[in-house]
């Protein structure tokens, strides 16, 4: 038995019949999501790991001269074949969480983590890669293959390939534990979110809430078999309540529940996040880094934790004066118009909305009838066609995980298929919160021809209710455009190496393609393509549009400071906080957040126990990247503003230098190719703050 496979033997071999009939192992193109059951997961994943172990052993024992294809390329193919089995399961755990699937996923997750850790720590495999890297053949590589080899060598070293055996064992154990902790954290957030509800039976308690929020709450109550109106901590329910509900005591109940999710009881994430921070710091130390931020950001645009901290601090300093002025104006308004002598956090969204109405005569709900989801998608696809030359076409696919899920093919201007994507828009209790794009297959040019990309776009926007279509608020429209920007980055990738394709890039670069798309949701020519009243078909009245534009920077510094608070707290925990000190990381996070609240005591919640982005979502020490990428997107969009909102020439350049490139070149160089210079941070301040 080969040395890798022997290290993976944890259970007896599965019966051949179980593997033969397993949809995770037998599908070719379309993923049979409708047939994948929890019982398929463990045998399929273990079979994939065993096959990968055999393939890795073949790379190690290769006879003859080493080449890119039989060493580095072969290693990449092993990873991609294994991903065909693992990625669909990971996706299902996010959108159709059931007790059986959760148990199956948690069973194999440590085995997957152990395999990946051992792969990078295997001395024979590392010797094979180094042997090839030292050849004339390797030194003659150019372009994406040269970059891929450089990245592979770097990742082996970053993973600890040169460590002594006892430290390798510790690295493996820590990586396995970290994967389990992240999944536990995510499960706790989902379960605690679903465990809480607010059911109201007196219509007077709904004062201030728009009809759309009331209708959703009625439908939610009916679905649960209860009378009245049911509100939950899922964002399409929570956000309108905080923004419109006149009953301050009820807003406080909702706020306290949301900000203290997963903070006690059976879903308590306090010990979990403490352990995550400890494991990350120990792992970074073994691998030769001062902290987790320096480790994770080494290959990012920022390059180090110190540079990320500097970026956050600089933006905080630029934003704080405007924020303080805006908060003072909001507090004065709340005292004079709302009778709030002391504005608390649960008053913030409500007061901002009331002040927006008073200043701009704009009710954000007035825009909702103009954003039916189907027309938003039609307009989005038309904008993508005009800018980037892609055609998006729906196709009936029955092999989906839920009846609400749709599927679309994406073609280029010549009519060639680039790939496809699933779309899952509405919230469910078994689906995690937030919005995301996930790459299921990274396609692109291959020796045998073009391999189609495959992805999923998921969100939790306002669902249809009362016989009306799904009507989105403007923030939800931005979310749809945002995730589609990620999708374009994925399906327009022309990189021949999957590891460097699509969105497999640094986190402070990956948000540029997504965030730049949001800009078109503010432009009249773009809105006229889709913003039509769901019933009458009328476009947004010009007076309403002008109010919307005028209100764009309303409390913009507050929103920017909110993002900065998350990034600053993230870096504090991953750079300065020492888990070995015995200090409570929740209290440390609260102290950081004190500087971003109107009163220090308002920061003393447990938001960090549900901050899934940094503890289970891949953004640990990387949350700063949202604003880093906003600097890039605000500046990059200025070229469209100058040369044409639908300029095919500028769109073609964006595809050529950004969307098609993945990680084939240094991101800073790609930006310079598109803009002809380095980024200008002033563009962000002009757009978000009006200064």
PDB file of N, CA and C in Angstrom, residues 528-593:
ATOM      1  N   UNK A 528     -33.295  52.078 -16.188  1.00  0.00           N
ATOM      2  CA  UNK A 528     -34.379  52.079 -17.169  1.00  0.00           C
ATOM      3  C   UNK A 528     -34.494  50.748 -17.908  1.00  0.00           C
ATOM      4  N   UNK A 529     -33.469  49.925 -17.814  1.00  0.00           N
ATOM      5  CA  UNK A 529     -33.519  48.609 -18.442  1.00  0.00           C
ATOM      6  C   UNK A 529     -34.338  47.608 -17.638  1.00  0.00           C
ATOM      7  N   UNK A 530     -34.545  47.888 -16.344  1.00  0.00           N
ATOM      8  CA  UNK A 530     -35.219  46.875 -15.529  1.00  0.00           C
ATOM      9  C   UNK A 530     -36.112  47.431 -14.434  1.00  0.00           C
ATOM     10  N   UNK A 531     -35.911  48.649 -13.993  1.00  0.00           N
ATOM     11  CA  UNK A 531     -36.656  49.169 -12.850  1.00  0.00           C
ATOM     12  C   UNK A 531     -38.035  49.628 -13.319  1.00  0.00           C
ATOM     13  N   UNK A 532     -38.948  48.679 -13.370  1.00  0.00           N
ATOM     14  CA  UNK A 532     -40.310  48.935 -13.820  1.00  0.00           C
ATOM     15  C   UNK A 532     -41.293  48.441 -12.758  1.00  0.00           C
ATOM     16  N   UNK A 533     -42.348  49.202 -12.547  1.00  0.00           N
ATOM     17  CA  UNK A 533     -43.342  48.827 -11.543  1.00  0.00           C
ATOM     18  C   UNK A 533     -43.895  47.448 -11.868  1.00  0.00           C
ATOM     19  N   UNK A 534     -43.937  46.595 -10.888  1.00  0.00           N
ATOM     20  CA  UNK A 534     -44.315  45.195 -11.121  1.00  0.00           C
ATOM     21  C   UNK A 534     -45.731  45.060 -11.680  1.00  0.00           C
ATOM     22  N   UNK A 535     -46.600  46.030 -11.398  1.00  0.00           N
ATOM     23  CA  UNK A 535     -47.999  45.937 -11.812  1.00  0.00           C
ATOM     24  C   UNK A 535     -48.278  46.776 -13.055  1.00  0.00           C
ATOM     25  N   UNK A 536     -47.795  48.015 -13.064  1.00  0.00           N
ATOM     26  CA  UNK A 536     -48.121  48.929 -14.166  1.00  0.00           C
ATOM     27  C   UNK A 536     -47.082  48.931 -15.276  1.00  0.00           C
ATOM     28  N   UNK A 537     -45.866  48.498 -14.971  1.00  0.00           N
ATOM     29  CA  UNK A 537     -44.802  48.543 -15.962  1.00  0.00           C
ATOM     30  C   UNK A 537     -44.158  49.898 -16.114  1.00  0.00           C
ATOM     31  N   UNK A 538     -44.558  50.872 -15.301  1.00  0.00           N
ATOM     32  CA  UNK A 538     -44.004  52.215 -15.396  1.00  0.00           C
ATOM     33  C   UNK A 538     -42.589  52.260 -14.827  1.00  0.00           C
ATOM     34  N   UNK A 539     -41.706  53.070 -15.426  1.00  0.00           N
ATOM     35  CA  UNK A 539     -40.355  53.226 -14.867  1.00  0.00           C
ATOM     36  C   UNK A 539     -40.397  54.051 -13.588  1.00  0.00           C
ATOM     37  N   UNK A 540     -39.288  54.058 -12.878  1.00  0.00           N
ATOM     38  CA  UNK A 540     -39.190  54.881 -11.672  1.00  0.00           C
ATOM     39  C   UNK A 540     -39.419  56.337 -12.061  1.00  0.00           C
ATOM     40  N   UNK A 541     -40.367  57.014 -11.427  1.00  0.00           N
ATOM     41  CA  UNK A 541     -40.574  58.439 -11.745  1.00  0.00           C
ATOM     42  C   UNK A 541     -39.292  59.236 -11.533  1.00  0.00           C
ATOM     43  N   UNK A 542     -39.088  60.226 -12.365  1.00  0.00           N
ATOM     44  CA  UNK A 542     -37.852  60.998 -12.293  1.00  0.00           C
ATOM     45  C   UNK A 542     -37.675  61.651 -10.931  1.00  0.00           C
ATOM     46  N   UNK A 543     -38.763  62.131 -10.353  1.00  0.00           N
ATOM     47  CA  UNK A 543     -38.656  62.773  -9.038  1.00  0.00           C
ATOM     48  C   UNK A 543     -38.178  61.776  -7.987  1.00  0.00           C
ATOM     49  N   UNK A 544     -38.682  60.526  -8.048  1.00  0.00           N
ATOM     50  CA  UNK A 544     -38.265  59.502  -7.097  1.00  0.00           C
ATOM     51  C   UNK A 544     -36.810  59.115  -7.325  1.00  0.00           C
ATOM     52  N   UNK A 545     -36.416  59.042  -8.593  1.00  0.00           N
ATOM     53  CA  UNK A 545     -35.018  58.725  -8.894  1.00  0.00           C
ATOM     54  C   UNK A 545     -34.085  59.803  -8.362  1.00  0.00           C
ATOM     55  N   UNK A 546     -34.438  61.057  -8.534  1.00  0.00           N
ATOM     56  CA  UNK A 546     -33.586  62.144  -8.064  1.00  0.00           C
ATOM     57  C   UNK A 546     -33.456  62.119  -6.540  1.00  0.00           C
ATOM     58  N   UNK A 547     -34.544  61.771  -5.862  1.00  0.00           N
ATOM     59  CA  UNK A 547     -34.470  61.620  -4.407  1.00  0.00           C
ATOM     60  C   UNK A 547     -33.512  60.488  -4.030  1.00  0.00           C
ATOM     61  N   UNK A 548     -33.614  59.392  -4.752  1.00  0.00           N
ATOM     62  CA  UNK A 548     -32.748  58.238  -4.498  1.00  0.00           C
ATOM     63  C   UNK A 548     -31.274  58.612  -4.684  1.00  0.00           C
ATOM     64  N   UNK A 549     -30.976  59.326  -5.761  1.00  0.00           N
ATOM     65  CA  UNK A 549     -29.592  59.743  -6.020  1.00  0.00           C
ATOM     66  C   UNK A 549     -29.100  60.712  -4.952  1.00  0.00           C
ATOM     67  N   UNK A 550     -29.967  61.663  -4.586  1.00  0.00           N
ATOM     68  CA  UNK A 550     -29.567  62.658  -3.588  1.00  0.00           C
ATOM     69  C   UNK A 550     -29.298  62.016  -2.246  1.00  0.00           C
ATOM     70  N   UNK A 551     -30.038  60.943  -1.951  1.00  0.00           N
ATOM     71  CA  UNK A 551     -29.904  60.285  -0.646  1.00  0.00           C
ATOM     72  C   UNK A 551     -28.789  59.252  -0.624  1.00  0.00           C
ATOM     73  N   UNK A 552     -28.063  59.084  -1.725  1.00  0.00           N
ATOM     74  CA  UNK A 552     -27.060  58.014  -1.786  1.00  0.00           C
ATOM     75  C   UNK A 552     -26.003  58.154  -0.704  1.00  0.00           C
ATOM     76  N   UNK A 553     -25.580  59.370  -0.416  1.00  0.00           N
ATOM     77  CA  UNK A 553     -24.536  59.562   0.588  1.00  0.00           C
ATOM     78  C   UNK A 553     -25.128  59.820   1.972  1.00  0.00           C
ATOM     79  N   UNK A 554     -26.469  59.684   2.090  1.00  0.00           N
ATOM     80  CA  UNK A 554     -27.095  59.878   3.399  1.00  0.00           C
ATOM     81  C   UNK A 554     -26.515  58.889   4.398  1.00  0.00           C
ATOM     82  N   UNK A 555     -25.885  59.392   5.446  1.00  0.00           N
ATOM     83  CA  UNK A 555     -25.243  58.580   6.481  1.00  0.00           C
ATOM     84  C   UNK A 555     -24.201  57.627   5.885  1.00  0.00           C
ATOM     85  N   UNK A 556     -23.601  58.067   4.773  1.00  0.00           N
ATOM     86  CA  UNK A 556     -22.592  57.225   4.126  1.00  0.00           C
ATOM     87  C   UNK A 556     -21.387  56.971   5.005  1.00  0.00           C
ATOM     88  N   UNK A 557     -21.018  57.959   5.807  1.00  0.00           N
ATOM     89  CA  UNK A 557     -19.878  57.768   6.717  1.00  0.00           C
ATOM     90  C   UNK A 557     -20.217  56.747   7.792  1.00  0.00           C
ATOM     91  N   UNK A 558     -21.478  56.726   8.235  1.00  0.00           N
ATOM     92  CA  UNK A 558     -21.899  55.725   9.217  1.00  0.00           C
ATOM     93  C   UNK A 558     -21.754  54.321   8.636  1.00  0.00           C
ATOM     94  N   UNK A 559     -22.198  54.122   7.403  1.00  0.00           N
ATOM     95  CA  UNK A 559     -22.099  52.809   6.774  1.00  0.00           C
ATOM     96  C   UNK A 559     -20.636  52.421   6.558  1.00  0.00           C
ATOM     97  N   UNK A 560     -19.812  53.392   6.169  1.00  0.00           N
ATOM     98  CA  UNK A 560     -18.398  53.089   5.959  1.00  0.00           C
ATOM     99  C   UNK A 560     -17.703  52.784   7.281  1.00  0.00           C
ATOM    100  N   UNK A 561     -18.041  53.509   8.333  1.00  0.00           N
ATOM    101  CA  UNK A 561     -17.448  53.231   9.644  1.00  0.00           C
ATOM    102  C   UNK A 561     -17.880  51.856  10.152  1.00  0.00           C
ATOM    103  N   UNK A 562     -19.091  51.441   9.809  1.00  0.00           N
ATOM    104  CA  UNK A 562     -19.546  50.112  10.201  1.00  0.00           C
ATOM    105  C   UNK A 562     -18.652  49.048   9.572  1.00  0.00           C
ATOM    106  N   UNK A 563     -18.361  49.196   8.282  1.00  0.00           N
ATOM    107  CA  UNK A 563     -17.460  48.255   7.625  1.00  0.00           C
ATOM    108  C   UNK A 563     -16.058  48.319   8.233  1.00  0.00           C
ATOM    109  N   UNK A 564     -15.606  49.521   8.520  1.00  0.00           N
ATOM    110  CA  UNK A 564     -14.286  49.689   9.122  1.00  0.00           C
ATOM    111  C   UNK A 564     -14.224  49.075  10.519  1.00  0.00           C
ATOM    112  N   UNK A 565     -15.331  49.128  11.247  1.00  0.00           N
ATOM    113  CA  UNK A 565     -15.336  48.523  12.584  1.00  0.00           C
ATOM    114  C   UNK A 565     -15.125  47.016  12.491  1.00  0.00           C
ATOM    115  N   UNK A 566     -15.764  46.376  11.507  1.00  0.00           N
ATOM    116  CA  UNK A 566     -15.617  44.934  11.352  1.00  0.00           C
ATOM    117  C   UNK A 566     -14.182  44.573  10.959  1.00  0.00           C
ATOM    118  N   UNK A 567     -13.628  45.313  10.013  1.00  0.00           N
ATOM    119  CA  UNK A 567     -12.263  45.026   9.587  1.00  0.00           C
ATOM    120  C   UNK A 567     -11.246  45.296  10.674  1.00  0.00           C
ATOM    121  N   UNK A 568     -11.452  46.372  11.438  1.00  0.00           N
ATOM    122  CA  UNK A 568     -10.530  46.704  12.526  1.00  0.00           C
ATOM    123  C   UNK A 568     -10.588  45.653  13.621  1.00  0.00           C
ATOM    124  N   UNK A 569     -11.786  45.216  13.963  1.00  0.00           N
ATOM    125  CA  UNK A 569     -11.934  44.186  14.992  1.00  0.00           C
ATOM    126  C   UNK A 569     -11.331  42.860  14.536  1.00  0.00           C
ATOM    127  N   UNK A 570     -11.550  42.509  13.291  1.00  0.00           N
ATOM    128  CA  UNK A 570     -10.974  41.290  12.721  1.00  0.00           C
ATOM    129  C   UNK A 570      -9.452  41.305  12.845  1.00  0.00           C
ATOM    130  N   UNK A 571      -8.827  42.391  12.452  1.00  0.00           N
ATOM    131  CA  UNK A 571      -7.368  42.478  12.509  1.00  0.00           C
ATOM    132  C   UNK A 571      -6.866  42.543  13.948  1.00  0.00           C
ATOM    133  N   UNK A 572      -7.611  43.177  14.831  1.00  0.00           N
ATOM    134  CA  UNK A 572      -7.218  43.204  16.242  1.00  0.00           C
ATOM    135  C   UNK A 572      -7.121  41.787  16.794  1.00  0.00           C
ATOM    136  N   UNK A 573      -8.100  40.956  16.463  1.00  0.00           N
ATOM    137  CA  UNK A 573      -8.113  39.592  16.983  1.00  0.00           C
ATOM    138  C   UNK A 573      -7.040  38.723  16.345  1.00  0.00           C
ATOM    139  N   UNK A 574      -6.640  39.036  15.123  1.00  0.00           N
ATOM    140  CA  UNK A 574      -5.687  38.182  14.417  1.00  0.00           C
ATOM    141  C   UNK A 574      -4.267  38.743  14.372  1.00  0.00           C
ATOM    142  N   UNK A 575      -4.075  39.960  14.863  1.00  0.00           N
ATOM    143  CA  UNK A 575      -2.729  40.545  14.907  1.00  0.00           C
ATOM    144  C   UNK A 575      -2.289  40.784  16.351  1.00  0.00           C
ATOM    145  N   UNK A 576      -3.087  41.515  17.098  1.00  0.00           N
ATOM    146  CA  UNK A 576      -2.659  41.973  18.422  1.00  0.00           C
ATOM    147  C   UNK A 576      -3.110  41.078  19.568  1.00  0.00           C
ATOM    148  N   UNK A 577      -4.232  40.409  19.430  1.00  0.00           N
ATOM    149  CA  UNK A 577      -4.763  39.589  20.525  1.00  0.00           C
ATOM    150  C   UNK A 577      -3.940  38.311  20.677  1.00  0.00           C
ATOM    151  N   UNK A 578      -3.551  38.010  21.923  1.00  0.00           N
ATOM    152  CA  UNK A 578      -2.796  36.793  22.211  1.00  0.00           C
ATOM    153  C   UNK A 578      -3.699  35.820  22.956  1.00  0.00           C
ATOM    154  N   UNK A 579      -4.147  34.735  22.299  1.00  0.00           N
ATOM    155  CA  UNK A 579      -5.045  33.795  22.966  1.00  0.00           C
ATOM    156  C   UNK A 579      -4.445  33.174  24.217  1.00  0.00           C
ATOM    157  N   UNK A 580      -3.112  33.121  24.298  1.00  0.00           N
ATOM    158  CA  UNK A 580      -2.467  32.514  25.461  1.00  0.00           C
ATOM    159  C   UNK A 580      -2.494  33.419  26.686  1.00  0.00           C
ATOM    160  N   UNK A 581      -2.916  34.658  26.520  1.00  0.00           N
ATOM    161  CA  UNK A 581      -2.901  35.606  27.634  1.00  0.00           C
ATOM    162  C   UNK A 581      -4.002  35.340  28.651  1.00  0.00           C
ATOM    163  N   UNK A 582      -5.000  34.560  28.259  1.00  0.00           N
ATOM    164  CA  UNK A 582      -6.138  34.327  29.134  1.00  0.00           C
ATOM    165  C   UNK A 582      -7.221  35.371  29.004  1.00  0.00           C
ATOM    166  N   UNK A 583      -6.977  36.417  28.205  1.00  0.00           N
ATOM    167  CA  UNK A 583      -7.969  37.459  28.001  1.00  0.00           C
ATOM    168  C   UNK A 583      -9.151  36.904  27.204  1.00  0.00           C
ATOM    169  N   UNK A 584     -10.321  37.424  27.484  1.00  0.00           N
ATOM    170  CA  UNK A 584     -11.524  37.012  26.777  1.00  0.00           C
ATOM    171  C   UNK A 584     -11.562  37.702  25.412  1.00  0.00           C
ATOM    172  N   UNK A 585     -11.546  36.952  24.307  1.00  0.00           N
ATOM    173  CA  UNK A 585     -11.545  37.597  22.988  1.00  0.00           C
ATOM    174  C   UNK A 585     -12.834  38.365  22.708  1.00  0.00           C
ATOM    175  N   UNK A 586     -13.949  37.936  23.322  1.00  0.00           N
ATOM    176  CA  UNK A 586     -15.192  38.675  23.126  1.00  0.00           C
ATOM    177  C   UNK A 586     -15.072  40.070  23.728  1.00  0.00           C
ATOM    178  N   UNK A 587     -14.503  40.158  24.918  1.00  0.00           N
ATOM    179  CA  UNK A 587     -14.319  41.459  25.543  1.00  0.00           C
ATOM    180  C   UNK A 587     -13.324  42.307  24.765  1.00  0.00           C
ATOM    181  N   UNK A 588     -12.288  41.674  24.214  1.00  0.00           N
ATOM    182  CA  UNK A 588     -11.322  42.413  23.398  1.00  0.00           C
ATOM    183  C   UNK A 588     -12.023  42.996  22.165  1.00  0.00           C
ATOM    184  N   UNK A 589     -12.858  42.198  21.553  1.00  0.00           N
ATOM    185  CA  UNK A 589     -13.600  42.675  20.390  1.00  0.00           C
ATOM    186  C   UNK A 589     -14.530  43.821  20.778  1.00  0.00           C
ATOM    187  N   UNK A 590     -15.159  43.711  21.922  1.00  0.00           N
ATOM    188  CA  UNK A 590     -16.056  44.770  22.382  1.00  0.00           C
ATOM    189  C   UNK A 590     -15.309  46.077  22.597  1.00  0.00           C
ATOM    190  N   UNK A 591     -14.098  45.994  23.135  1.00  0.00           N
ATOM    191  CA  UNK A 591     -13.321  47.221  23.364  1.00  0.00           C
ATOM    192  C   UNK A 591     -12.969  47.894  22.045  1.00  0.00           C
ATOM    193  N   UNK A 592     -12.660  47.101  21.033  1.00  0.00           N
ATOM    194  CA  UNK A 592     -12.384  47.680  19.724  1.00  0.00           C
ATOM    195  C   UNK A 592     -13.624  48.380  19.186  1.00  0.00           C
ATOM    196  N   UNK A 593     -14.753  47.724  19.323  1.00  0.00           N
ATOM    197  CA  UNK A 593     -15.990  48.268  18.769  1.00  0.00           C
ATOM    198  C   UNK A 593     -16.472  49.513  19.515  1.00  0.00           C
TER     199      UNK A 593
END
